[in-house]
Amino acid sequence: MLQCTRHCLLPICQQGSLIFSPSFSFLGTLKFSRSLCHFGKQIHLRERVPRNHRFRSMGSLSTIHKLLEYPVARRDESVVDNYHGVMVPDPYRWLEDPDSKETNEFVEKQMKLTESIVKSCETREKLRENLTELYDFPKYNAPFRAGDKYFHFHNTGLQPQSVLYVQDTLEGGAEILLDPNALSEDGTVALSNYAVSEEAKYLAYGTSASGSDWVTIKVMRVDDKIVEPDTISWVKFSSISWTHDSKGFFYSRYPEPVSGGEVDAGTETHSNLNHEVYYHFLGTDQTDDILCWSDPENPKHSHTTSVTEDGKYLLLYTNQDCDPVNKLYYCDLSLLQNGLEGYKGTKDLLPFVKLVDNFEASYSYVANDDIIFTFLSNKEAPRYKLVRVDLKEPTSWVELLQEDSKDVLESAVAVNKNQIIVSYLNDVKNVLQLRDLKTGKLLQHLPLDIGTVSDVSARRKDSTVFIEFKSFLVPGIIYLCNLEGKDPDMRILREIAVPGFDRTQFEATQVFVPSKDGTTIPVFIVAKKGLTLDGSHPCLLYGYGGFNISITPYFAASRVLIAKHLGVVLCIANIRGGGEYGEEWHKAGALANKQNCFDDFISAANYLISSGYTQPNKLCIEGGSNGGLLVGACINQRPDLFGCALAHVGVMDMLRFHKFTIGHAWTSDYGCSDKEAEFKWLIKYSPLHNVRRPWDTESNNGIQYPSTMLLTADHDDRVVPLHSLKLLATLQYVLCTSVENSPQTNPIIGRIEQKAGHGAGMPTQKMIDEAADRYAFMAKVLGASWID
């Protein structure tokens, strides 16, 4: 069952509309062939690119330079903040108001400038045309079951949003249950989460408009597809959990935003506070919903719920921020004297029992046999383990499956009554095991190629399991695994093919690069076979490094296209801050250790240059969200090392991010400028506050910033657009408009998407258009020519 509850920053490579997934979606899925991979190669890198490398703008930039008439943005020098005795100016504070006339005029002028620049890029239309053709292939997600029916998402190729289908048997015909494309003319209304009731009588589904995190829940009858009048508004970071009697469901919401007029959901910037849990009875108005849990003393906490597979218990998860730790309460629904109906018209909260009442570790439900519960946890186990507890003895926890010495236990799914499928991450590649649910004993290794397991779909009572697999170079595979026999029987249910893409022309390798402090960093490299390492190739380096999120192998049509037709070498650096090696790896790139992320990324860039893959003026870096921060910090720290930078929806103002929407939850990774010690490390790398003219210092004479495109969207209520807008104004002023005959001839531009958000739910055509624009810009400034 799909749920979207994370309010942390999600990597842009994992957003969009592959098929359907509100928090993790890709531009395609491909199998990773062992024959094309060479893993485990240890690189002992000591050579560094000289810091006095003089960056040369490419000859093709002459036409762009003629178009560079930057809009002059007003600077309000009176806005100065006192941070613990340090005075910090904020002259573009006015850009924090998304509704002001001045902000809108600034955006319009920037959009006009960017369009003129991108329009001059010779490969733009070829990229758009070829990407449209390449992306036009059928896409599927792994099926899931509810009642006696099967459900799956499917996109025929270029549909704006993927469609939900239902069928009685796997062999029988599938029919459309819900087509999100019918909900708007332009495809900007997307399905964000959903849940099917126990007997598959009802579908509760949440939709979001223009990429916003705000969700509206509706209910459809599965048999006749009639939409009920029930409407649940102002839902955000919520699961949908049906009670097994199908009378209603639990969900989480915030209070309706306060506004003097009509609210354009997704454009507001106020903090999201006072998350509450409700239960909705079908056929009633939302105003009559039961308030199940509220915690006004902790307004920044968020709450999600799930009903156990036996239908008896309601689990309540409470998070204080984005750290992988939570409180865990439960309510025995069978003990409610008058059922949930007894709480109608009362102000009483549900009688939850506190199983874990601290924020010391993460606990995620796997299975239960009445009062015996199994959880996935990182309690004293940074690489996670399985633990068991008897609700009658809540202080006595036992280990079912110990923490591995190296691999990260990412998930555990109860299947076939008393078995579990566990997924480990081994050097950023997934491996699957079948184990005994009672003892944890290993039963079988499930055979898979090298790559990413994006979904294991099954119920505990099912003996058949659907496994969704993807990687860099082969279309996605959905396996059907039958566990009825002595040995698992795995067969391919669906294998996705991309017309016109020949995977045998490419190879993928993984190398391990030492960072500044000697820590080895995994780096994936995807390139054409037989590549000559002479430093002549355009190269795209992607990174994220935050919030315990792992960037595993995935297929992206846009990147395959630029590898094929622009000769680009594609690289992903699995830097610290992510979850690739567990919580210790995460913490090594968070808070006071955040500089490690930038050092790791810079070290990966140095490796690509010193090994002959590329050179600085042919190296483009890209990242989104927390990865946008990564790009912003790195161009400040090493402007000489890159030829191009693409920063999507980045967190750029590290002193004020916590004041907007859900930004307060990110302090677990970043810290907060309200605290003096944390302010001191934030001010050192905050992209907005570290823009400097590199040519002002003698050692950097002749160096300028790389050609840079900042990308944001008007309905991004995760990382609000003000971050990119303020940095854009600052870069253009400091480097360009404030200097007569500025040495900064490389363009600094911003792309602001309309009717879009942080990335999730973006319709296919918008994704294609954005990819064509940013990679045409990249090709232009790196001097990459089109290859037929």
Coordinates of N, CA and C in Angstrom, one line a residue, residues 50-128:
P50 N 44.7 21.4 -9.4 CA 45.2 22.6 -8.9 C 44.1 23.7 -8.7
R51 N 44.1 24.3 -7.5 CA 43.1 25.3 -7.2 C 43.2 26.6 -8.1
N52 N 44.4 26.8 -8.7 CA 44.5 27.9 -9.5 C 44.2 27.7 -11.0
H53 N 43.5 26.6 -11.2 CA 43.0 26.3 -12.6 C 42.2 27.5 -13.1
R54 N 42.6 28.0 -14.2 CA 41.8 29.1 -14.8 C 40.7 28.6 -15.6
F55 N 39.5 29.0 -15.2 CA 38.3 28.6 -15.9 C 38.1 29.4 -17.1
R56 N 37.9 28.7 -18.2 CA 37.7 29.3 -19.5 C 36.2 29.1 -20.0
S57 N 35.6 30.2 -20.3 CA 34.2 30.0 -20.8 C 34.3 29.5 -22.2
M58 N 33.4 28.6 -22.6 CA 33.4 28.0 -23.9 C 33.1 29.0 -25.0
G59 N 33.7 28.7 -26.2 CA 33.5 29.7 -27.3 C 32.0 29.8 -27.7
S60 N 31.2 28.8 -27.5 CA 29.8 28.9 -27.8 C 29.0 29.8 -27.0
L61 N 29.6 30.4 -25.9 CA 28.9 31.3 -25.0 C 28.8 32.7 -25.6
S62 N 29.4 33.0 -26.7 CA 29.4 34.3 -27.2 C 28.0 34.8 -27.5
T63 N 27.2 33.9 -28.1 CA 25.9 34.3 -28.4 C 25.0 34.5 -27.2
I64 N 25.3 33.7 -26.1 CA 24.6 33.9 -24.9 C 24.9 35.2 -24.2
H65 N 26.2 35.5 -24.2 CA 26.7 36.7 -23.6 C 26.0 38.0 -24.1
K66 N 25.7 38.0 -25.4 CA 25.0 39.1 -26.0 C 23.6 39.3 -25.4
L67 N 23.0 38.2 -24.9 CA 21.7 38.3 -24.4 C 21.6 38.6 -22.9
L68 N 22.7 38.6 -22.3 CA 22.7 38.7 -20.8 C 22.5 40.2 -20.3
E69 N 21.3 40.6 -20.3 CA 20.9 41.9 -19.7 C 20.1 41.5 -18.4
Y70 N 20.8 41.4 -17.3 CA 20.2 41.0 -16.1 C 19.2 42.0 -15.5
P71 N 18.1 41.6 -15.1 CA 17.1 42.6 -14.5 C 17.8 43.1 -13.2
V72 N 17.6 44.4 -13.0 CA 18.1 45.0 -11.7 C 17.0 44.8 -10.6
A73 N 17.4 44.1 -9.6 CA 16.5 43.9 -8.4 C 16.9 44.8 -7.3
R74 N 15.8 45.4 -6.8 CA 16.0 46.4 -5.7 C 16.7 45.7 -4.5
R75 N 17.6 46.4 -3.9 CA 18.3 46.0 -2.7 C 17.9 46.9 -1.5
D76 N 17.3 46.2 -0.5 CA 16.9 47.0 0.7 C 18.0 46.8 1.7
E77 N 18.9 47.8 1.8 CA 20.0 47.7 2.7 C 19.7 47.9 4.1
S78 N 18.4 48.3 4.4 CA 18.0 48.5 5.8 C 17.7 47.2 6.5
V79 N 17.5 46.1 5.8 CA 17.2 44.8 6.4 C 18.5 44.1 6.8
V80 N 18.7 44.1 8.1 CA 19.9 43.5 8.7 C 19.5 42.8 10.0
D81 N 19.8 41.5 10.1 CA 19.5 40.7 11.2 C 20.7 40.5 12.2
N82 N 20.4 40.5 13.4 CA 21.5 40.3 14.5 C 21.4 38.8 14.9
Y83 N 22.4 38.1 14.5 CA 22.5 36.7 14.9 C 23.6 36.5 15.9
H84 N 23.2 36.6 17.2 CA 24.2 36.3 18.3 C 25.4 37.3 18.2
G85 N 25.0 38.6 17.9 CA 26.1 39.6 17.8 C 26.7 39.8 16.4
V86 N 26.3 38.9 15.5 CA 26.8 39.1 14.1 C 25.7 39.7 13.2
M87 N 26.0 40.8 12.6 CA 25.0 41.5 11.8 C 25.1 40.9 10.4
V88 N 23.9 40.4 9.9 CA 23.8 39.8 8.6 C 22.8 40.5 7.7
P89 N 23.2 41.1 6.7 CA 22.2 41.8 5.8 C 21.4 40.8 5.0
D90 N 20.1 41.2 4.7 CA 19.3 40.4 3.9 C 18.5 41.3 2.9
P91 N 19.2 41.9 1.9 CA 18.6 42.9 1.1 C 17.5 42.5 0.2
Y92 N 17.3 41.2 0.0 CA 16.3 40.7 -0.9 C 15.2 40.0 0.0
R93 N 15.0 40.5 1.2 CA 13.9 39.9 2.0 C 12.6 40.0 1.4
W94 N 12.4 41.1 0.6 CA 11.1 41.3 -0.1 C 10.7 40.2 -1.0
L95 N 11.7 39.4 -1.5 CA 11.4 38.3 -2.4 C 10.7 37.1 -1.6
E96 N 10.6 37.2 -0.3 CA 10.0 36.2 0.5 C 8.5 36.3 0.4
D97 N 7.9 37.4 -0.1 CA 6.5 37.5 -0.3 C 6.1 37.1 -1.7
P98 N 5.5 35.9 -1.8 CA 5.2 35.4 -3.2 C 4.1 36.1 -3.9
D99 N 3.3 36.8 -3.1 CA 2.2 37.5 -3.7 C 2.4 39.0 -4.1
S100 N 3.5 39.5 -3.7 CA 3.8 40.9 -4.0 C 3.9 41.2 -5.5
K101 N 3.6 42.4 -5.9 CA 3.7 42.8 -7.3 C 5.2 42.8 -7.7
E102 N 6.0 43.2 -6.7 CA 7.5 43.3 -7.0 C 8.1 42.0 -7.2
T103 N 7.7 41.0 -6.4 CA 8.2 39.6 -6.6 C 7.8 39.1 -7.9
N104 N 6.5 39.3 -8.3 CA 6.0 38.7 -9.5 C 6.7 39.4 -10.7
E105 N 7.0 40.7 -10.6 CA 7.7 41.3 -11.7 C 9.1 40.8 -11.8
F106 N 9.8 40.5 -10.7 CA 11.1 39.9 -10.7 C 11.1 38.6 -11.4
V107 N 10.1 37.7 -11.0 CA 10.0 36.4 -11.6 C 9.8 36.5 -13.1
E108 N 8.9 37.4 -13.6 CA 8.6 37.5 -15.0 C 9.8 37.9 -15.8
K109 N 10.6 38.8 -15.3 CA 11.8 39.3 -15.9 C 12.8 38.2 -16.0
Q110 N 12.9 37.4 -14.9 CA 13.9 36.3 -15.0 C 13.5 35.2 -15.9
M111 N 12.2 34.9 -16.0 CA 11.7 33.9 -16.9 C 11.9 34.4 -18.4
K112 N 11.7 35.7 -18.6 CA 12.0 36.2 -20.0 C 13.4 36.1 -20.4
L113 N 14.3 36.4 -19.4 CA 15.8 36.3 -19.7 C 16.1 34.8 -20.0
T114 N 15.7 33.9 -19.1 CA 16.0 32.5 -19.2 C 15.5 31.9 -20.5
E115 N 14.3 32.3 -20.9 CA 13.8 31.8 -22.2 C 14.6 32.3 -23.4
S116 N 15.1 33.5 -23.3 CA 15.9 34.0 -24.4 C 17.2 33.2 -24.5
I117 N 17.8 32.9 -23.3 CA 19.0 32.1 -23.3 C 18.8 30.7 -23.8
V118 N 17.8 30.0 -23.3 CA 17.6 28.6 -23.6 C 17.2 28.5 -25.1
K119 N 16.5 29.5 -25.6 CA 16.0 29.5 -27.0 C 17.2 29.5 -27.9
S120 N 18.3 30.1 -27.5 CA 19.5 30.2 -28.3 C 20.3 28.9 -28.3
C121 N 19.9 27.9 -27.5 CA 20.7 26.7 -27.3 C 20.3 25.7 -28.5
E122 N 21.3 25.4 -29.3 CA 21.0 24.6 -30.5 C 20.3 23.3 -30.3
T123 N 20.6 22.6 -29.2 CA 20.2 21.3 -29.0 C 18.8 21.2 -28.3
R124 N 18.2 22.3 -28.0 CA 17.0 22.3 -27.2 C 15.8 21.5 -27.9
E125 N 15.6 21.8 -29.2 CA 14.5 21.2 -29.8 C 14.8 19.7 -30.2
K126 N 16.0 19.4 -30.4 CA 16.4 18.0 -30.7 C 16.3 17.2 -29.4
L127 N 16.6 17.8 -28.3 CA 16.4 17.1 -27.0 C 15.0 16.9 -26.7
R128 N 14.2 17.9 -26.9 CA 12.7 17.8 -26.6 C 12.1 16.7 -27.6

